[in-house]
């Protein structure tokens, strides 16, 4: 009753921002992301008769509190699906630098869902796995798939049609993502709290939701045709629209720091100088920059030289879930 799975994080080009059902994690809009090979979580789950509680180790440290609650609540779902009342030992190793501002919850819940469902004997299809993963953290349901994936929001009240589908495999297109890590930190409004406040109070939220369909259709065409300028322009504009909704919330908030703006301006200057590069930003101050392989050196050097930037981590498009035995993919 043991399994180990590896899942990569993802970066959304069309953002998931807003829930229509918080308990089931059902979104108000479809979203689309690239799975990234550079940042991942490996998780082992073992269900054991003798355990009286779940246990969760993250990078060899016992985790308690809210983070533990989210894991154990997720395992409750897996237990109820399988009909088996067994507790589990969960050990995760994160190769997602938290400082890089990636939602490690995306790779974390995708790896947890894959390992726990396999360990307890549920033989899930990718669609079923994505639907289950969604209930741990929304953005995680896209990480079941490699390459480019779309999370279809679905219409059903029970969430049965809300899961990710593959749009293009990782081999389709070698585009790159630079994660720009900023040296200063700030107190974070979590994505969960931020999107809730936006849905409940921002007059701009309706405009955000209304604009998604057009962005999605255009970006899917751009991905299909490998039209980098088109994909970059839509992703950057979509990110700006998402962040604009937070300024209309009550109380208003923003995830940006001064260096966030410097990086955004530098990316725009790179474009003016003939290097196609585009930014996107999640629920935090760090910036992710999309570029093509031939511009890697220039992009990396330019970003590293911005005052207030502490690191730049590069990634390619990555694969979906894999299962491991003795550190080998099975
Ligand atoms: C801004 O998936 O972390 O990164 O479903 O509440 O766990 P929960 O939220 P989460 O939100 C991610 C929001 C985002 C955009 C995105 O990844 O699409």
Short mmCIF file of C-alpha atoms and ligand atoms in Angstrom, two decimals:
data_model
loop_
_atom_site.label_atom_id
_atom_site.label_comp_id
_atom_site.label_asym_id
_atom_site.label_seq_id
_atom_site.Cartn_x
_atom_site.Cartn_y
_atom_site.Cartn_z
CA UNK A 1 0.00 0.00 0.00
CA UNK A 2 2.82 2.34 -0.88
CA UNK A 3 3.44 4.54 -3.94
CA UNK A 4 5.71 7.40 -4.93
CA UNK A 5 4.85 10.06 -7.49
CA UNK A 6 6.57 13.07 -8.97
CA UNK A 7 4.68 16.13 -10.21
CA UNK A 8 5.87 19.42 -11.66
CA UNK A 9 4.50 22.82 -10.90
CA UNK A 10 2.89 24.93 -13.60
CA UNK A 11 2.61 28.56 -14.58
CA UNK A 12 -0.73 29.86 -15.82
CA UNK A 13 -0.84 31.90 -19.03
CA UNK A 14 -4.58 32.37 -18.56
CA UNK A 15 -5.08 32.65 -14.81
CA UNK A 16 -7.47 30.86 -12.51
CA UNK A 17 -8.79 33.68 -10.34
CA UNK A 18 -12.08 33.21 -8.49
CA UNK A 19 -14.15 30.29 -7.20
CA UNK A 20 -17.85 29.61 -7.63
CA UNK A 21 -17.71 26.88 -4.97
CA UNK A 22 -15.04 27.07 -2.28
CA UNK A 23 -15.59 23.65 -0.70
CA UNK A 24 -15.29 21.75 -3.98
CA UNK A 25 -12.77 24.21 -5.49
CA UNK A 26 -14.78 25.03 -8.58
CA UNK A 27 -13.54 28.03 -10.54
CA UNK A 28 -15.42 30.86 -12.20
CA UNK A 29 -13.25 30.63 -15.33
CA UNK A 30 -11.21 28.21 -17.43
CA UNK A 31 -7.43 28.59 -17.13
CA UNK A 32 -4.44 27.40 -19.14
CA UNK A 33 -0.89 26.66 -18.06
CA UNK A 34 2.54 25.34 -18.98
CA UNK A 35 3.90 22.54 -16.82
CA UNK A 36 7.50 23.37 -15.87
CA UNK A 37 10.27 20.83 -15.73
CA UNK A 38 12.52 22.77 -13.36
CA UNK A 39 10.28 22.76 -10.29
CA UNK A 40 8.69 19.62 -8.84
CA UNK A 41 7.61 17.68 -5.77
CA UNK A 42 8.22 13.99 -5.08
CA UNK A 43 5.81 12.40 -2.62
CA UNK A 44 5.62 8.91 -1.09
CA UNK A 45 2.44 7.73 0.57
CA UNK A 46 2.10 4.54 2.60
CA UNK A 47 -1.21 3.47 4.15
CA UNK A 48 -0.66 1.31 7.24
CA UNK A 49 -3.01 -0.65 9.51
CA UNK A 50 -1.10 0.29 12.66
CA UNK A 51 -1.28 4.09 12.26
CA UNK A 52 -3.73 6.02 14.46
CA UNK A 53 -3.30 9.28 12.55
CA UNK A 54 -1.87 10.61 9.31
CA UNK A 55 1.70 11.86 9.39
CA UNK A 56 3.20 14.39 7.00
CA UNK A 57 6.89 15.05 6.50
CA UNK A 58 8.00 17.85 4.19
CA UNK A 59 11.71 17.93 3.36
CA UNK A 60 12.31 15.59 6.35
CA UNK A 61 10.49 17.86 8.83
CA UNK A 62 7.19 16.97 10.51
CA UNK A 63 4.46 19.37 9.41
CA UNK A 64 1.56 20.33 11.68
CA UNK A 65 -1.09 23.05 11.70
CA UNK A 66 -2.95 24.30 8.66
CA UNK A 67 -0.64 22.71 6.11
CA UNK A 68 -1.10 19.31 7.77
CA UNK A 69 -4.89 19.82 7.90
CA UNK A 70 -5.01 20.37 4.14
CA UNK A 71 -3.10 17.13 3.55
CA UNK A 72 -5.20 15.06 5.93
CA UNK A 73 -8.46 16.48 4.55
CA UNK A 74 -7.28 15.54 1.11
CA UNK A 75 -6.48 12.00 2.30
CA UNK A 76 -10.05 11.82 3.67
CA UNK A 77 -11.29 12.24 0.09
CA UNK A 78 -9.02 9.44 -1.10
CA UNK A 79 -10.19 7.22 1.78
CA UNK A 80 -13.84 7.83 1.04
CA UNK A 81 -13.33 7.12 -2.69
CA UNK A 82 -11.63 3.81 -1.91
CA UNK A 83 -13.81 2.82 1.04
CA UNK A 84 -10.68 2.07 3.08
CA UNK A 85 -10.30 3.64 6.52
CA UNK A 86 -6.51 3.60 6.78
CA UNK A 87 -4.15 6.35 7.89
CA UNK A 88 -1.03 7.20 5.91
CA UNK A 89 2.53 8.26 6.22
CA UNK A 90 3.27 10.98 3.67
CA UNK A 91 6.79 12.16 2.85
CA UNK A 92 7.29 14.98 0.36
CA UNK A 93 10.43 16.54 -1.02
CA UNK A 94 10.02 19.89 -2.70
CA UNK A 95 12.32 20.94 -5.49
CA UNK A 96 10.27 24.11 -5.84
CA UNK A 97 12.16 27.03 -4.34
CA UNK A 98 9.43 28.66 -2.25
CA UNK A 99 11.30 31.91 -2.71
CA UNK A 100 10.74 31.71 -6.47
CA UNK A 101 7.08 32.36 -5.77
CA UNK A 102 5.73 29.26 -7.40
CA UNK A 103 2.64 27.80 -5.87
CA UNK A 104 4.38 24.67 -4.54
CA UNK A 105 0.82 23.61 -3.72
CA UNK A 106 0.38 22.82 -7.43
CA UNK A 107 3.15 20.21 -7.64
CA UNK A 108 2.51 19.24 -4.01
CA UNK A 109 -1.16 18.32 -4.38
CA UNK A 110 -0.65 16.72 -7.80
CA UNK A 111 2.06 14.43 -6.37
CA UNK A 112 -0.02 13.72 -3.24
CA UNK A 113 -3.12 12.85 -5.27
CA UNK A 114 -1.18 10.55 -7.60
CA UNK A 115 0.77 8.75 -4.86
CA UNK A 116 -2.12 8.39 -2.41
CA UNK A 117 -4.66 7.19 -4.99
CA UNK A 118 -2.19 4.63 -6.34
CA UNK A 119 -1.14 3.46 -2.87
CA UNK A 120 -4.73 2.84 -1.77
CA UNK A 121 -5.47 0.88 -4.94
CA UNK A 122 -7.65 3.34 -6.85
CA UNK A 123 -6.86 2.93 -10.49
CA UNK A 124 -7.67 6.42 -11.73
CA UNK A 125 -7.59 7.72 -15.29
CA UNK A 126 -5.79 11.03 -15.84
CA UNK A 127 -9.16 12.79 -15.93
CA UNK A 128 -10.24 11.24 -12.64
CA UNK A 129 -6.87 12.08 -11.11
CA UNK A 130 -7.12 15.70 -12.26
CA UNK A 131 -10.63 15.99 -10.79
CA UNK A 132 -9.40 14.58 -7.47
CA UNK A 133 -6.28 16.78 -7.46
CA UNK A 134 -8.43 19.88 -8.01
CA UNK A 135 -9.96 19.37 -4.57
CA UNK A 136 -6.55 19.79 -2.94
CA UNK A 137 -5.60 22.97 -4.76
CA UNK A 138 -7.22 24.27 -7.92
CA UNK A 139 -4.13 25.06 -9.98
CA UNK A 140 -2.75 21.58 -9.14
CA UNK A 141 -5.27 19.84 -11.39
CA UNK A 142 -3.37 21.20 -14.44
CA UNK A 143 -0.09 19.61 -13.24
CA UNK A 144 -1.44 16.10 -13.88
CA UNK A 145 -0.58 16.78 -17.53
CA UNK A 146 2.71 17.78 -19.10
CA UNK A 147 3.12 20.42 -21.79
CA UNK A 148 0.17 22.79 -22.12
CA UNK A 149 -3.03 22.06 -20.18
CA UNK A 150 -6.40 23.72 -19.81
CA UNK A 151 -8.56 23.45 -16.70
CA UNK A 152 -12.15 23.33 -17.87
CA UNK A 153 -14.26 24.96 -15.21
CA UNK A 154 -17.27 22.74 -15.94
CA UNK A 155 -20.92 23.46 -15.26
CA UNK A 156 -22.02 20.68 -12.90
CA UNK A 157 -22.71 21.60 -9.28
CA UNK A 158 -20.90 18.52 -7.99
CA UNK A 159 -17.71 19.36 -9.92
CA UNK A 160 -17.80 16.18 -11.98
CA UNK A 161 -16.93 18.06 -15.19
CA UNK A 162 -14.26 20.36 -13.68
CA UNK A 163 -10.79 19.01 -14.54
CA UNK A 164 -7.80 19.68 -16.77
CA UNK A 165 -7.32 18.43 -20.31
CA UNK A 166 -4.11 18.34 -22.35
CA UNK A 167 -3.81 21.04 -25.04
CA UNK A 168 -0.34 20.18 -26.45
CA UNK A 169 2.40 17.80 -25.27
CA UNK A 170 5.76 19.06 -24.00
CA UNK A 171 7.46 18.09 -27.27
CA UNK A 172 5.17 20.44 -29.18
CA UNK A 173 7.11 23.62 -28.44
CA UNK A 174 10.36 24.48 -26.70
CA UNK A 175 9.57 27.74 -24.97
CA UNK A 176 11.31 28.73 -21.75
CA UNK A 177 10.36 30.38 -18.48
CA UNK A 178 12.70 32.40 -16.27
CA UNK A 179 11.56 32.71 -12.64
CA UNK A 180 12.83 36.02 -11.30
CA UNK A 181 13.36 35.87 -7.54
CA UNK A 182 13.22 39.19 -5.69
CA UNK A 183 15.32 39.92 -2.64
CA UNK A 184 12.67 41.75 -0.62
CA UNK A 185 9.69 39.97 0.87
CA UNK A 186 6.31 41.13 2.07
CA UNK A 187 3.47 39.69 4.05
CA UNK A 188 1.48 37.63 1.63
CA UNK A 189 -2.23 37.59 0.95
CA UNK A 190 -2.62 33.91 0.00
CA UNK A 191 -4.08 33.18 -3.42
CA UNK A 192 -7.06 31.61 -1.65
CA UNK A 193 -7.79 34.71 0.45
CA UNK A 194 -6.95 37.08 -2.41
CA UNK A 195 -9.32 35.51 -4.87
CA UNK A 196 -12.10 35.31 -2.29
CA UNK A 197 -11.80 39.01 -1.48
CA UNK A 198 -11.78 39.84 -5.18
CA UNK A 199 -14.87 37.75 -5.98
CA UNK A 200 -16.78 39.23 -3.06
CA UNK A 201 -15.85 42.89 -3.38
CA UNK A 202 -14.13 43.91 -6.64
CA UNK A 203 -16.33 45.62 -9.23
CA UNK A 204 -13.70 44.63 -11.82
CA UNK A 205 -14.27 40.92 -11.24
CA UNK A 206 -17.12 40.69 -13.73
CA UNK A 207 -14.99 42.27 -16.45
CA UNK A 208 -12.26 39.74 -15.71
CA UNK A 209 -14.58 36.76 -16.09
CA UNK A 210 -16.20 38.20 -19.22
CA UNK A 211 -12.82 38.56 -20.94
CA UNK A 212 -11.60 34.98 -20.48
CA UNK A 213 -13.28 33.23 -23.38
CA UNK A 214 -11.67 35.47 -25.99
CA UNK A 215 -8.20 35.19 -24.38
CA UNK A 216 -8.46 31.42 -24.23
CA UNK A 217 -9.51 30.91 -27.82
CA UNK A 218 -6.76 33.22 -29.06
CA UNK A 219 -4.01 31.71 -26.92
CA UNK A 220 -4.92 28.17 -27.92
CA UNK A 221 -4.63 29.17 -31.56
CA UNK A 222 -1.27 30.82 -30.76
CA UNK A 223 0.01 27.66 -29.03
CA UNK A 224 -1.18 25.50 -31.91
CA UNK A 225 0.63 27.73 -34.45
CA UNK A 226 3.67 28.29 -32.18
CA UNK A 227 3.11 32.01 -32.51
CA UNK A 228 5.28 33.27 -29.64
CA UNK A 229 4.35 36.98 -29.93
CA UNK A 230 0.67 36.18 -29.86
CA UNK A 231 0.93 33.80 -26.90
CA UNK A 232 3.16 36.23 -24.98
CA UNK A 233 0.94 39.24 -25.60
CA UNK A 234 -2.20 37.44 -24.47
CA UNK A 235 -0.51 35.93 -21.39
CA UNK A 236 0.92 39.29 -20.29
CA UNK A 237 -2.38 41.12 -20.79
CA UNK A 238 -4.31 38.37 -19.00
CA UNK A 239 -1.98 38.60 -16.01
CA UNK A 240 -2.39 42.39 -15.87
CA UNK A 241 -6.16 42.04 -15.94
CA UNK A 242 -6.09 39.53 -13.08
CA UNK A 243 -3.94 41.84 -10.98
CA UNK A 244 -6.16 44.81 -11.84
CA UNK A 245 -9.08 43.09 -10.10
CA UNK A 246 -7.20 43.21 -6.76
CA UNK A 247 -6.99 47.01 -6.92
CA UNK A 248 -10.77 47.22 -7.00
CA UNK A 249 -11.22 44.93 -3.98
CA UNK A 250 -12.21 46.22 -0.53
CA UNK A 251 -9.79 46.65 1.10
CA UNK A 252 -7.67 47.03 -2.06
CA UNK A 253 -4.45 45.11 -2.33
CA UNK A 254 -1.67 44.30 -4.76
CA UNK A 255 0.90 41.53 -4.92
CA UNK A 256 3.46 43.82 -6.57
CA UNK A 257 6.58 45.35 -5.06
CA UNK A 258 8.71 48.11 -6.57
CA UNK A 259 11.07 45.50 -8.04
CA UNK A 260 8.09 43.69 -9.59
CA UNK A 261 7.46 46.85 -11.63
CA UNK A 262 11.16 47.18 -12.51
CA UNK A 263 11.17 43.65 -13.90
CA UNK A 264 7.99 44.31 -15.89
CA UNK A 265 9.51 47.46 -17.38
CA UNK A 266 12.77 45.67 -18.19
CA UNK A 267 10.86 42.95 -20.04
CA UNK A 268 9.08 45.63 -22.07
CA UNK A 269 12.48 47.24 -22.84
CA UNK A 270 13.85 43.86 -23.92
CA UNK A 271 11.01 43.71 -26.44
CA UNK A 272 11.72 47.24 -27.66
CA UNK A 273 15.30 46.15 -28.28
CA UNK A 274 14.12 43.25 -30.44
CA UNK A 275 14.12 40.36 -27.92
CA UNK A 276 10.65 38.84 -27.67
CA UNK A 277 9.99 38.29 -23.96
CA UNK A 278 6.76 38.54 -21.95
CA UNK A 279 5.97 38.44 -18.25
CA UNK A 280 3.34 36.82 -16.09
CA UNK A 281 2.83 37.05 -12.32
CA UNK A 282 0.89 34.85 -9.87
CA UNK A 283 -0.37 35.73 -6.39
CA UNK A 284 2.98 37.10 -5.23
CA UNK A 285 5.61 39.68 -6.18
CA UNK A 286 7.89 37.46 -8.30
CA UNK A 287 7.81 37.63 -12.07
CA UNK A 288 8.00 34.76 -14.59
CA UNK A 289 9.38 35.66 -18.01
CA UNK A 290 8.56 33.74 -21.18
CA UNK A 291 11.21 33.66 -23.91
CA UNK A 292 12.56 31.51 -26.74
CA UNK A 293 15.70 29.33 -26.38
CA UNK A 294 17.80 31.48 -28.73
CA UNK A 295 17.44 34.45 -26.36
CA UNK A 296 18.25 32.61 -23.14
CA UNK A 297 21.61 34.24 -22.48
CA UNK A 298 20.43 37.77 -23.14
CA UNK A 299 17.25 37.37 -21.10
CA UNK A 300 19.02 35.78 -18.15
CA UNK A 301 21.78 38.38 -18.05
CA UNK A 302 19.37 41.30 -18.35
CA UNK A 303 17.11 40.00 -15.58
CA UNK A 304 19.99 39.22 -13.22
CA UNK A 305 21.25 42.79 -13.50
CA UNK A 306 18.06 44.41 -12.25
CA UNK A 307 18.65 45.92 -8.79
CA UNK A 308 16.58 44.02 -6.20
CA UNK A 309 16.68 40.73 -8.12
CA UNK A 310 18.40 37.99 -6.12
CA UNK A 311 18.19 35.06 -8.52
CA UNK A 312 16.90 33.93 -11.89
CA UNK A 313 15.91 30.27 -12.30
CA UNK A 314 15.35 28.86 -15.77
CA UNK A 315 12.95 26.14 -16.79
CA UNK A 316 11.73 24.28 -19.86
CA UNK A 317 8.33 22.80 -20.52
CA UNK A 318 7.91 19.69 -18.37
CA UNK A 319 6.10 16.39 -18.17
CA UNK A 320 3.02 15.33 -16.27
CA UNK A 321 2.79 12.92 -13.33
CA UNK A 322 5.27 10.07 -13.16
CA UNK A 323 5.44 7.20 -10.68
CA UNK A 324 8.74 6.13 -9.14
CA UNK A 325 10.14 2.92 -7.68
CA UNK A 326 13.62 3.00 -6.17
CA UNK A 327 14.01 6.46 -7.75
CA UNK A 328 13.28 5.04 -11.21
CA UNK A 329 10.27 6.02 -13.28
CA UNK A 330 7.84 3.10 -13.62
C1 LIG B 1 -2.75 33.22 -9.16
O1 LIG B 1 -4.47 26.98 -6.93
O2 LIG B 1 -3.16 28.23 -5.18
O3 LIG B 1 -1.62 31.14 -9.21
O4 LIG B 1 -7.42 26.51 -5.39
O5 LIG B 1 -7.35 28.02 -3.41
O6 LIG B 1 -5.60 26.24 -3.70
P1 LIG B 1 -6.56 27.22 -4.39
O7 LIG B 1 -5.68 28.30 -5.15
P2 LIG B 1 -4.36 28.15 -6.04
O8 LIG B 1 -4.48 29.50 -6.90
C2 LIG B 1 -3.60 29.82 -7.92
C3 LIG B 1 -3.90 31.16 -8.46
C4 LIG B 1 -2.87 31.72 -9.42
C5 LIG B 1 -3.30 31.55 -10.87
C6 LIG B 1 -3.18 30.18 -11.48
O9 LIG B 1 -2.29 29.40 -11.11
O10 LIG B 1 -3.98 29.90 -12.39
#
